[in-house]
Short mmCIF file of N, CA and C in Angstrom, two decimals:
data_model
loop_
_atom_site.label_atom_id
_atom_site.label_comp_id
_atom_site.label_asym_id
_atom_site.label_seq_id
_atom_site.Cartn_x
_atom_site.Cartn_y
_atom_site.Cartn_z
N MET U 1 1.16 -1.14 0.16
CA MET U 1 0.01 0.12 -0.53
C MET U 1 0.75 1.15 -0.07
N PRO U 2 0.57 2.34 -0.26
CA PRO U 2 1.36 3.46 -0.63
C PRO U 2 1.19 3.91 0.87
N THR U 3 2.56 4.87 1.56
CA THR U 3 2.81 5.43 2.30
C THR U 3 1.33 6.39 3.06
N ASP U 4 0.86 6.81 2.01
CA ASP U 4 0.07 7.88 3.00
C ASP U 4 -0.87 6.85 3.33
N GLU U 5 -1.03 5.37 2.49
CA GLU U 5 -2.82 4.79 3.35
C GLU U 5 -1.65 3.91 4.77
N LEU U 6 -0.91 4.01 5.23
CA LEU U 6 -0.12 3.19 6.54
C LEU U 6 -0.89 3.89 7.63
N THR U 7 -2.09 3.27 8.51
CA THR U 7 -2.38 4.17 9.70
C THR U 7 -0.84 4.11 9.81
N ALA U 8 -1.34 4.86 11.54
CA ALA U 8 0.06 5.61 12.85
C ALA U 8 0.05 3.96 13.44
N ALA U 9 -0.76 3.34 13.88
CA ALA U 9 -0.49 2.33 14.49
C ALA U 9 0.22 0.69 13.09
N GLU U 10 0.33 0.97 11.95
CA GLU U 10 0.55 0.18 10.87
C GLU U 10 1.89 0.90 11.22
N ILE U 11 2.44 2.11 11.05
CA ILE U 11 3.34 2.60 11.07
C ILE U 11 4.75 1.84 12.05
N GLY U 12 3.86 2.85 13.58
CA GLY U 12 4.19 1.75 14.06
C GLY U 12 4.86 0.12 14.86
N SER U 13 3.92 -0.35 13.80
CA SER U 13 4.37 -1.59 14.00
C SER U 13 5.79 -2.24 12.87
N ILE U 14 5.90 -1.07 12.32
CA ILE U 14 7.08 -1.50 11.05
C ILE U 14 7.98 -0.84 11.52
N ARG U 15 7.92 0.62 12.16
CA ARG U 15 9.23 0.80 12.74
C ARG U 15 9.85 -0.12 14.00
N LYS U 16 9.36 -0.45 14.88
CA LYS U 16 9.78 -1.29 15.35
C LYS U 16 10.12 -2.48 14.83
N ILE U 17 9.59 -3.18 14.10
CA ILE U 17 10.67 -3.89 13.38
C ILE U 17 11.63 -3.73 13.04
N LEU U 18 11.66 -2.86 12.02
CA LEU U 18 12.81 -2.45 11.40
C LEU U 18 14.11 -1.69 12.49
N TRP U 19 13.92 -1.65 13.71
CA TRP U 19 15.05 -0.85 14.91
C TRP U 19 15.16 -1.88 15.13
N GLU U 20 13.93 -3.06 15.78
CA GLU U 20 14.40 -4.09 16.62
C GLU U 20 15.51 -5.13 15.18
N ALA U 21 15.42 -5.74 14.44
CA ALA U 21 15.68 -6.13 13.15
C ALA U 21 17.04 -5.34 13.08
N PHE U 22 17.51 -4.55 13.44
CA PHE U 22 18.99 -3.97 12.59
C PHE U 22 19.72 -4.03 13.90
N GLY U 23 19.03 -4.01 15.05
CA GLY U 23 19.56 -3.67 16.13
C GLY U 23 20.59 -2.52 16.73
N ASP U 24 21.72 -2.81 17.26
CA ASP U 24 22.77 -1.63 17.45
C ASP U 24 23.70 -1.35 17.09
N GLY U 25 24.55 -0.31 16.88
CA GLY U 25 26.03 -0.31 16.43
C GLY U 25 26.02 0.13 14.72
N GLU U 26 26.97 -0.20 14.30
CA GLU U 26 27.16 0.56 12.84
C GLU U 26 25.87 0.07 11.87
N ASP U 27 25.20 -0.34 11.91
CA ASP U 27 24.39 -1.41 11.44
C ASP U 27 22.58 -1.15 11.75
N ALA U 28 22.98 -0.02 12.56
CA ALA U 28 21.59 0.24 12.93
C ALA U 28 20.29 1.11 12.09
N PHE U 29 19.54 0.50 11.78
CA PHE U 29 18.25 1.34 11.14
C PHE U 29 18.52 2.67 11.42
N ALA U 30 18.48 3.48 11.32
CA ALA U 30 18.12 4.95 11.63
C ALA U 30 17.48 5.51 10.88
N GLU U 31 16.74 7.40 11.66
CA GLU U 31 15.77 8.03 10.80
C GLU U 31 16.46 8.23 9.45
N ASP U 32 17.46 8.50 8.84
CA ASP U 32 17.16 8.75 7.41
C ASP U 32 16.94 7.41 6.45
N ASP U 33 17.08 5.90 7.34
CA ASP U 33 16.95 5.36 6.31
C ASP U 33 15.43 4.64 6.40
N TRP U 34 14.49 5.02 7.57
CA TRP U 34 13.07 5.24 7.92
C TRP U 34 12.45 6.62 6.90
N THR U 35 13.26 7.12 6.47
CA THR U 35 13.15 8.85 5.62
C THR U 35 12.82 7.82 3.96
N HIS U 36 13.56 7.74 4.13
CA HIS U 36 14.79 7.08 2.44
C HIS U 36 13.31 5.49 2.20
N ALA U 37 12.12 4.86 3.38
CA ALA U 37 10.94 4.30 2.53
C ALA U 37 9.67 4.89 2.20
N LEU U 38 9.44 6.34 2.44
CA LEU U 38 8.38 7.24 2.62
C LEU U 38 8.44 7.11 0.77
N GLY U 39 7.00 7.44 0.43
CA GLY U 39 6.96 7.99 -0.71
C GLY U 39 6.79 6.71 -1.27
N GLY U 40 6.92 5.31 -1.00
CA GLY U 40 6.49 3.92 -2.45
C GLY U 40 5.59 4.06 -1.83
N ILE U 41 5.40 2.48 -2.00
CA ILE U 41 4.49 1.50 -2.21
C ILE U 41 5.48 0.63 -0.75
N HIS U 42 4.86 0.00 -0.12
CA HIS U 42 4.78 -0.55 0.94
C HIS U 42 4.87 -1.67 1.03
N PHE U 43 4.93 -3.63 1.32
CA PHE U 43 4.84 -5.15 1.19
C PHE U 43 5.28 -4.77 2.52
N VAL U 44 3.75 -5.04 2.95
CA VAL U 44 4.08 -5.81 4.62
C VAL U 44 2.96 -7.53 5.29
N LEU U 45 3.59 -8.49 6.13
CA LEU U 45 3.00 -9.39 5.84
C LEU U 45 2.18 -9.37 7.37
N ASP U 46 1.08 -9.65 7.14
CA ASP U 46 0.25 -9.69 7.86
C ASP U 46 -0.03 -11.03 8.30
N LEU U 47 0.25 -11.55 10.20
CA LEU U 47 0.02 -12.70 10.72
C LEU U 47 -0.89 -12.52 11.98
N ASP U 48 -1.54 -13.09 11.55
CA ASP U 48 -2.41 -13.02 12.43
C ASP U 48 -3.04 -11.57 13.28
N GLY U 49 -3.07 -10.91 12.37
CA GLY U 49 -3.13 -9.41 12.85
C GLY U 49 -1.58 -8.40 13.27
N GLU U 50 -0.56 -9.09 12.92
CA GLU U 50 -0.35 -8.65 13.47
C GLU U 50 0.97 -8.19 12.65
N ILE U 51 2.07 -7.60 11.88
CA ILE U 51 2.84 -7.20 10.98
C ILE U 51 3.94 -7.86 11.72
N VAL U 52 4.73 -8.85 11.14
CA VAL U 52 5.76 -9.50 10.32
C VAL U 52 6.87 -8.84 10.09
N ALA U 53 6.95 -8.61 8.71
CA ALA U 53 7.97 -8.23 7.53
C ALA U 53 6.96 -7.06 7.05
N HIS U 54 8.42 -6.75 5.97
CA HIS U 54 7.84 -5.21 5.60
C HIS U 54 9.36 -4.79 4.19
N ALA U 55 8.87 -4.21 3.71
CA ALA U 55 10.25 -3.81 2.46
C ALA U 55 9.38 -2.31 2.10
N SER U 56 10.11 -1.62 1.43
CA SER U 56 9.30 -0.51 0.73
C SER U 56 10.21 -0.14 -0.80
N VAL U 57 9.26 0.28 -1.52
CA VAL U 57 9.88 0.36 -2.77
C VAL U 57 9.80 1.98 -3.79
N VAL U 58 10.16 2.64 -3.26
CA VAL U 58 10.48 3.74 -3.99
C VAL U 58 11.02 4.01 -5.51
N GLU U 59 10.22 4.97 -5.63
CA GLU U 59 11.10 5.08 -7.06
C GLU U 59 12.42 6.34 -7.12
N ARG U 60 12.76 5.65 -8.27
CA ARG U 60 14.54 6.23 -8.52
C ARG U 60 14.95 6.52 -9.40
N VAL U 61 15.84 7.48 -9.97
CA VAL U 61 16.60 7.05 -11.49
C VAL U 61 17.67 7.21 -11.39
N LEU U 62 18.41 5.93 -11.43
CA LEU U 62 19.80 5.54 -11.40
C LEU U 62 20.27 5.43 -13.27
N TRP U 63 22.03 5.83 -13.14
CA TRP U 63 22.22 5.59 -14.39
C TRP U 63 22.96 4.93 -14.28
N VAL U 64 23.23 4.01 -15.40
CA VAL U 64 23.91 2.80 -16.05
C VAL U 64 24.79 3.63 -17.03
N GLY U 65 26.07 4.01 -16.69
CA GLY U 65 26.39 4.69 -17.44
C GLY U 65 26.76 6.24 -17.46
N ALA U 66 26.16 6.83 -18.71
CA ALA U 66 24.82 7.97 -18.45
C ALA U 66 23.86 7.96 -18.67
N GLN U 67 23.74 6.43 -18.54
CA GLN U 67 21.47 6.63 -19.61
C GLN U 67 20.93 6.89 -17.79
N PRO U 68 20.00 7.03 -17.71
CA PRO U 68 19.60 7.46 -17.53
C PRO U 68 17.71 6.64 -16.66
N ILE U 69 18.15 5.76 -15.60
CA ILE U 69 17.01 4.38 -15.80
C ILE U 69 15.70 4.62 -14.82
N ARG U 70 14.46 4.61 -15.52
CA ARG U 70 13.51 4.67 -13.86
C ARG U 70 13.78 3.11 -13.06
N THR U 71 13.85 3.72 -11.52
CA THR U 71 13.87 2.69 -10.92
C THR U 71 13.24 1.87 -9.75
N GLY U 72 13.09 0.94 -9.03
CA GLY U 72 12.47 0.58 -8.26
C GLY U 72 13.05 0.35 -7.01
N TYR U 73 13.67 0.97 -6.01
CA TYR U 73 13.91 0.87 -5.21
C TYR U 73 13.89 0.56 -3.51
N VAL U 74 14.67 -0.65 -3.31
CA VAL U 74 13.91 -1.03 -2.79
C VAL U 74 14.30 -1.10 -1.21
N GLU U 75 14.03 -0.66 -0.31
CA GLU U 75 14.25 0.01 1.36
C GLU U 75 13.12 -0.56 2.31
N ALA U 76 14.05 -0.57 3.74
CA ALA U 76 13.89 -0.94 4.76
C ALA U 76 12.82 -2.31 4.98
N VAL U 77 13.57 -3.84 4.54
CA VAL U 77 13.36 -4.75 4.34
C VAL U 77 13.93 -5.53 5.84
N ALA U 78 12.65 -5.97 6.47
CA ALA U 78 13.76 -6.48 7.93
C ALA U 78 11.81 -7.69 8.30
N THR U 79 12.18 -8.21 9.09
CA THR U 79 11.40 -9.72 9.70
C THR U 79 11.35 -9.03 10.93
N ASP U 80 10.32 -8.71 11.72
CA ASP U 80 10.56 -9.37 13.12
C ASP U 80 11.75 -10.22 13.63
N PRO U 81 12.21 -10.23 14.54
CA PRO U 81 13.19 -11.21 14.97
C PRO U 81 12.59 -12.22 15.61
N ASP U 82 11.23 -12.81 16.10
CA ASP U 82 10.54 -13.40 16.93
C ASP U 82 10.11 -14.54 15.97
N HIS U 83 10.03 -13.88 14.41
CA HIS U 83 9.58 -14.20 13.35
C HIS U 83 10.26 -14.51 12.00
N GLN U 84 11.33 -14.70 12.18
CA GLN U 84 13.04 -14.59 11.69
C GLN U 84 12.69 -15.92 11.24
N GLY U 85 13.83 -16.96 10.05
CA GLY U 85 13.42 -17.98 9.52
C GLY U 85 13.00 -18.90 9.07
N ARG U 86 11.52 -18.12 9.12
CA ARG U 86 10.50 -18.10 8.68
C ARG U 86 9.85 -18.90 7.18
N GLY U 87 10.13 -17.72 6.40
CA GLY U 87 10.35 -17.54 5.55
C GLY U 87 9.27 -16.60 4.83
N PHE U 88 9.00 -15.88 5.82
CA PHE U 88 8.58 -14.16 5.64
C PHE U 88 9.04 -13.36 4.47
N GLY U 89 10.43 -12.92 5.21
CA GLY U 89 11.05 -12.63 4.02
C GLY U 89 10.75 -12.82 2.67
N THR U 90 11.15 -13.74 2.28
CA THR U 90 11.05 -14.40 1.45
C THR U 90 9.50 -14.14 0.27
N ILE U 91 8.60 -14.16 1.33
CA ILE U 91 7.60 -13.89 0.82
C ILE U 91 7.65 -12.34 0.55
N VAL U 92 7.40 -11.33 1.46
CA VAL U 92 7.76 -10.28 0.80
C VAL U 92 8.20 -9.36 -0.59
N ILE U 93 9.75 -10.43 -0.13
CA ILE U 93 10.70 -9.76 -1.49
C ILE U 93 10.27 -10.51 -2.81
N GLU U 94 9.14 -11.82 -2.72
CA GLU U 94 9.15 -12.28 -4.16
C GLU U 94 7.66 -10.95 -4.25
N ALA U 95 7.42 -10.39 -3.02
CA ALA U 95 6.00 -9.51 -4.07
C ALA U 95 6.90 -8.12 -4.50
N VAL U 96 7.75 -8.24 -3.97
CA VAL U 96 8.69 -6.84 -3.86
C VAL U 96 8.90 -7.17 -5.88
N THR U 97 10.03 -8.46 -5.84
CA THR U 97 9.99 -8.58 -7.09
C THR U 97 9.08 -8.35 -8.55
N ALA U 98 8.88 -8.80 -8.12
CA ALA U 98 7.25 -8.83 -8.21
C ALA U 98 6.74 -7.23 -8.74
N HIS U 99 6.11 -6.35 -7.81
CA HIS U 99 5.83 -5.32 -8.36
C HIS U 99 7.10 -4.73 -9.47
N VAL U 100 8.47 -4.74 -9.08
CA VAL U 100 9.25 -4.39 -9.36
C VAL U 100 9.65 -4.48 -11.31
N GLN U 101 9.82 -5.69 -11.83
CA GLN U 101 9.44 -5.80 -12.82
C GLN U 101 8.40 -5.78 -13.38
N GLU U 102 6.89 -5.39 -12.69
CA GLU U 102 5.94 -5.01 -13.69
C GLU U 102 5.89 -3.52 -14.08
N SER U 103 5.93 -3.02 -12.92
CA SER U 103 6.14 -1.31 -12.97
C SER U 103 7.68 -0.80 -13.28
N PHE U 104 8.51 -1.46 -13.43
CA PHE U 104 9.86 -0.46 -13.29
C PHE U 104 10.93 -0.97 -14.29
N ASP U 105 11.75 -0.26 -14.57
CA ASP U 105 13.16 -0.80 -16.04
C ASP U 105 13.78 -0.68 -15.33
N LEU U 106 14.39 -0.79 -13.67
CA LEU U 106 15.43 -1.60 -13.07
C LEU U 106 14.63 -1.32 -11.90
N GLY U 107 15.09 -2.92 -10.86
CA GLY U 107 15.34 -2.39 -9.34
C GLY U 107 16.50 -2.82 -9.16
N ALA U 108 16.74 -1.86 -7.70
CA ALA U 108 18.13 -1.84 -7.31
C ALA U 108 17.91 -2.06 -5.60
N LEU U 109 18.75 -2.47 -4.55
CA LEU U 109 18.85 -2.18 -3.50
C LEU U 109 20.41 -2.46 -2.80
N GLY U 110 20.27 -1.65 -1.84
CA GLY U 110 21.97 -2.15 -0.97
C GLY U 110 21.89 -2.87 -0.01
N THR U 111 22.62 -4.14 -0.15
CA THR U 111 22.36 -4.79 0.92
C THR U 111 23.54 -6.18 2.39
N GLY U 112 23.83 -5.78 2.60
CA GLY U 112 25.34 -6.89 3.46
C GLY U 112 24.52 -8.16 3.24
N ARG U 113 23.23 -8.78 2.63
CA ARG U 113 22.71 -10.14 2.54
C ARG U 113 23.06 -10.71 0.93
N LEU U 114 23.72 -10.46 0.36
CA LEU U 114 23.62 -10.79 -1.34
C LEU U 114 22.95 -12.20 -1.76
N THR U 115 23.19 -13.40 -0.92
CA THR U 115 22.43 -14.51 -0.90
C THR U 115 21.39 -14.41 -0.91
N PHE U 116 20.54 -14.08 -0.17
CA PHE U 116 18.98 -13.99 0.62
C PHE U 116 18.71 -13.38 -1.59
N TYR U 117 19.16 -12.35 -1.63
CA TYR U 117 18.49 -11.50 -2.46
C TYR U 117 18.53 -12.30 -4.14
N GLN U 118 19.92 -12.74 -4.26
CA GLN U 118 20.31 -13.18 -5.10
C GLN U 118 19.68 -15.13 -5.63
N ARG U 119 19.32 -15.29 -4.86
CA ARG U 119 18.47 -16.75 -4.90
C ARG U 119 16.88 -15.92 -5.27
N LEU U 120 17.14 -15.30 -5.52
CA LEU U 120 15.43 -14.37 -5.95
C LEU U 120 15.48 -14.02 -7.19
N GLY U 121 16.28 -13.87 -7.91
CA GLY U 121 16.30 -13.34 -8.86
C GLY U 121 17.58 -11.95 -9.18
N TRP U 122 17.27 -11.12 -8.07
CA TRP U 122 18.60 -10.46 -7.87
C TRP U 122 20.04 -10.42 -8.54
N GLU U 123 20.58 -9.87 -9.04
CA GLU U 123 22.06 -9.33 -9.65
C GLU U 123 23.43 -8.47 -9.08
N ALA U 124 23.88 -8.91 -8.50
CA ALA U 124 25.01 -8.31 -7.40
C ALA U 124 26.49 -7.55 -9.15
N TRP U 125 25.93 -6.44 -8.46
CA TRP U 125 26.20 -4.81 -9.62
C TRP U 125 27.78 -5.16 -9.50
N GLY U 126 28.61 -5.60 -10.32
CA GLY U 126 30.34 -5.96 -10.87
C GLY U 126 30.89 -4.57 -10.68
N GLY U 127 29.71 -3.16 -11.31
CA GLY U 127 30.96 -2.02 -11.39
C GLY U 127 30.81 -1.73 -10.50
N PRO U 128 31.69 0.05 -11.11
CA PRO U 128 32.13 1.20 -9.90
C PRO U 128 30.43 2.23 -9.63
N ALA U 129 30.74 2.42 -8.35
CA ALA U 129 29.21 3.29 -7.97
C ALA U 129 30.14 4.77 -7.31
N PHE U 130 29.02 5.83 -7.93
CA PHE U 130 29.15 6.35 -7.65
C PHE U 130 28.54 7.19 -7.41
N VAL U 131 27.84 8.69 -6.65
CA VAL U 131 26.99 9.88 -6.46
C VAL U 131 27.45 10.86 -7.83
N ARG U 132 26.18 11.25 -8.34
CA ARG U 132 26.17 12.41 -9.07
C ARG U 132 25.46 14.30 -7.59
N GLU U 133 26.92 14.54 -7.08
CA GLU U 133 26.39 15.47 -6.53
C GLU U 133 26.97 16.44 -7.46
N PRO U 134 27.09 17.72 -7.81
CA PRO U 134 26.99 19.34 -7.61
C PRO U 134 28.32 19.14 -9.21
N SER U 135 29.14 18.86 -8.05
CA SER U 135 30.71 19.32 -9.03
C SER U 135 30.76 18.01 -9.85
N GLY U 136 29.98 17.07 -9.84
CA GLY U 136 30.78 15.53 -10.94
C GLY U 136 30.57 13.80 -9.68
N LEU U 137 30.80 13.45 -10.45
CA LEU U 137 30.16 12.19 -10.09
C LEU U 137 31.27 12.13 -8.70
N VAL U 138 31.00 11.24 -7.95
CA VAL U 138 31.60 11.06 -6.32
C VAL U 138 31.37 9.29 -6.71
N ARG U 139 33.09 8.50 -6.31
CA ARG U 139 33.39 7.72 -6.16
C ARG U 139 32.09 6.69 -5.23
N THR U 140 31.93 5.59 -4.50
CA THR U 140 31.23 5.43 -3.21
C THR U 140 31.74 3.68 -2.94
N PRO U 141 33.82 3.81 -2.59
CA PRO U 141 33.97 2.68 -2.77
C PRO U 141 33.27 1.52 -1.83
N GLU U 142 32.68 2.29 -1.24
CA GLU U 142 32.43 1.81 0.75
C GLU U 142 30.98 1.06 0.06
N ASP U 143 30.71 1.22 -1.24
CA ASP U 143 28.52 0.52 -1.29
C ASP U 143 29.06 -0.49 -2.76
N GLU U 144 29.99 -0.74 -3.36
CA GLU U 144 30.76 -1.39 -4.15
C GLU U 144 30.90 -2.58 -3.94
N GLY U 145 29.71 -3.66 -4.26
CA GLY U 145 29.89 -5.67 -3.74
C GLY U 145 29.01 -5.54 -2.75
N TYR U 146 28.41 -4.55 -2.25
CA TYR U 146 27.36 -4.02 -1.63
C TYR U 146 25.48 -3.47 -2.69
N LEU U 147 25.74 -3.86 -4.28
CA LEU U 147 24.19 -3.17 -5.07
C LEU U 147 24.12 -4.49 -5.57
N LEU U 148 22.44 -4.14 -5.55
CA LEU U 148 22.21 -5.77 -6.14
C LEU U 148 21.42 -4.54 -7.42
N VAL U 149 20.78 -5.60 -8.74
CA VAL U 149 20.43 -4.96 -9.40
C VAL U 149 19.64 -6.55 -9.55
N LEU U 150 17.79 -5.71 -10.42
CA LEU U 150 16.82 -6.43 -10.96
C LEU U 150 16.41 -6.11 -11.72
N ARG U 151 17.09 -7.07 -13.22
CA ARG U 151 16.51 -7.05 -14.69
C ARG U 151 14.92 -7.10 -14.39
N THR U 152 14.54 -6.54 -15.59
CA THR U 152 13.19 -6.53 -15.68
C THR U 152 13.04 -7.03 -17.56
N PRO U 153 11.36 -7.00 -17.36
CA PRO U 153 11.26 -6.82 -19.12
C PRO U 153 11.19 -5.54 -19.78
N SER U 154 11.71 -4.25 -19.31
CA SER U 154 11.74 -3.55 -20.24
C SER U 154 13.20 -2.88 -19.73
N SER U 155 14.33 -3.45 -19.01
CA SER U 155 15.29 -3.07 -18.84
C SER U 155 16.45 -2.72 -20.15
N PRO U 156 16.76 -1.83 -20.10
CA PRO U 156 18.01 -1.90 -20.95
C PRO U 156 19.25 -2.47 -21.28
N SER U 157 19.93 -2.78 -21.97
CA SER U 157 21.37 -3.69 -21.96
C SER U 157 21.98 -3.52 -21.35
N PHE U 158 22.73 -4.12 -20.96
CA PHE U 158 23.86 -3.68 -19.50
C PHE U 158 24.29 -5.10 -19.29
N ASP U 159 26.05 -4.98 -19.15
CA ASP U 159 26.28 -5.82 -18.85
C ASP U 159 26.61 -6.34 -16.89
N GLY U 160 26.59 -4.87 -16.45
CA GLY U 160 26.47 -5.32 -14.94
C GLY U 160 27.65 -4.58 -14.48
N ASN U 161 29.00 -4.34 -15.31
CA ASN U 161 30.08 -3.81 -14.87
C ASN U 161 30.40 -2.45 -15.23
N GLU U 162 29.10 -2.18 -15.85
CA GLU U 162 29.12 -0.38 -15.91
C GLU U 162 29.29 0.28 -14.45
N PRO U 163 29.42 1.87 -15.22
CA PRO U 163 29.38 3.14 -13.45
C PRO U 163 27.93 2.96 -13.34
N LEU U 164 27.83 2.97 -12.07
CA LEU U 164 26.43 2.99 -11.63
C LEU U 164 26.33 4.13 -11.19
N SER U 165 25.36 4.57 -11.01
CA SER U 165 25.41 6.29 -10.32
C SER U 165 23.75 6.28 -10.16
N CYS U 166 23.64 7.57 -8.77
CA CYS U 166 22.64 7.68 -7.82
C CYS U 166 22.46 9.68 -7.66
N GLN U 167 21.60 10.23 -7.34
CA GLN U 167 21.41 11.32 -6.82
C GLN U 167 21.63 11.43 -5.76
N PRO U 168 22.90 12.13 -4.32
CA PRO U 168 22.90 12.05 -3.05
C PRO U 168 21.43 12.40 -2.17
N ARG U 169 21.57 12.11 -1.62
CA ARG U 169 20.24 12.13 -0.10
C ARG U 169 20.48 12.63 1.13
N VAL U 170 19.88 12.53 1.42
CA VAL U 170 20.12 13.19 3.62
C VAL U 170 20.22 11.16 3.70
N GLY U 171 22.00 11.48 4.64
CA GLY U 171 22.09 10.16 4.50
C GLY U 171 22.84 9.60 3.88
N GLU U 172 22.84 7.91 3.17
CA GLU U 172 22.50 6.99 3.19
C GLU U 172 22.06 7.54 1.57
N PRO U 173 23.65 7.22 0.59
CA PRO U 173 23.11 7.52 -0.61
C PRO U 173 22.99 6.24 -1.53
N TRP U 174 23.34 4.61 -1.12
CA TRP U 174 22.55 4.50 -1.27
C TRP U 174 22.14 3.04 -0.70
#
């Protein structure tokens, strides 16, 4: 459902799952991460009236080389820690994948859990990553190796080793 159709209770449940699933420390879920998930379509898995898994798809433009591509960017993916390992995250990402393939020219996401997504058809990006700053392209080597893409029926041809770039945003660019 779109962000503006989520109830306050649903937003509270989703935020709780995200903060608990990512834990504390370097990989903790931040307020900027939540902001990145807003304005798109939210996928929630409800189990007996309780939200147990979530992902969001927001529209972004990514560039493969010099070619801009309308992209469904996946954000805020998590399963309640008490319900992990039961396939709920897979169910949500299968729905996300189908939505991206039907609605966008490309899918993309950043993650440290590559194999989870790769088994569902996502591909590791092999080229360098950049942010499109006003001063020009700024390489983000710390993101390389963590970016995945999903080809869709309307994806342009690319080999996956070209430069991939995005617009800057508050918080993490990818």
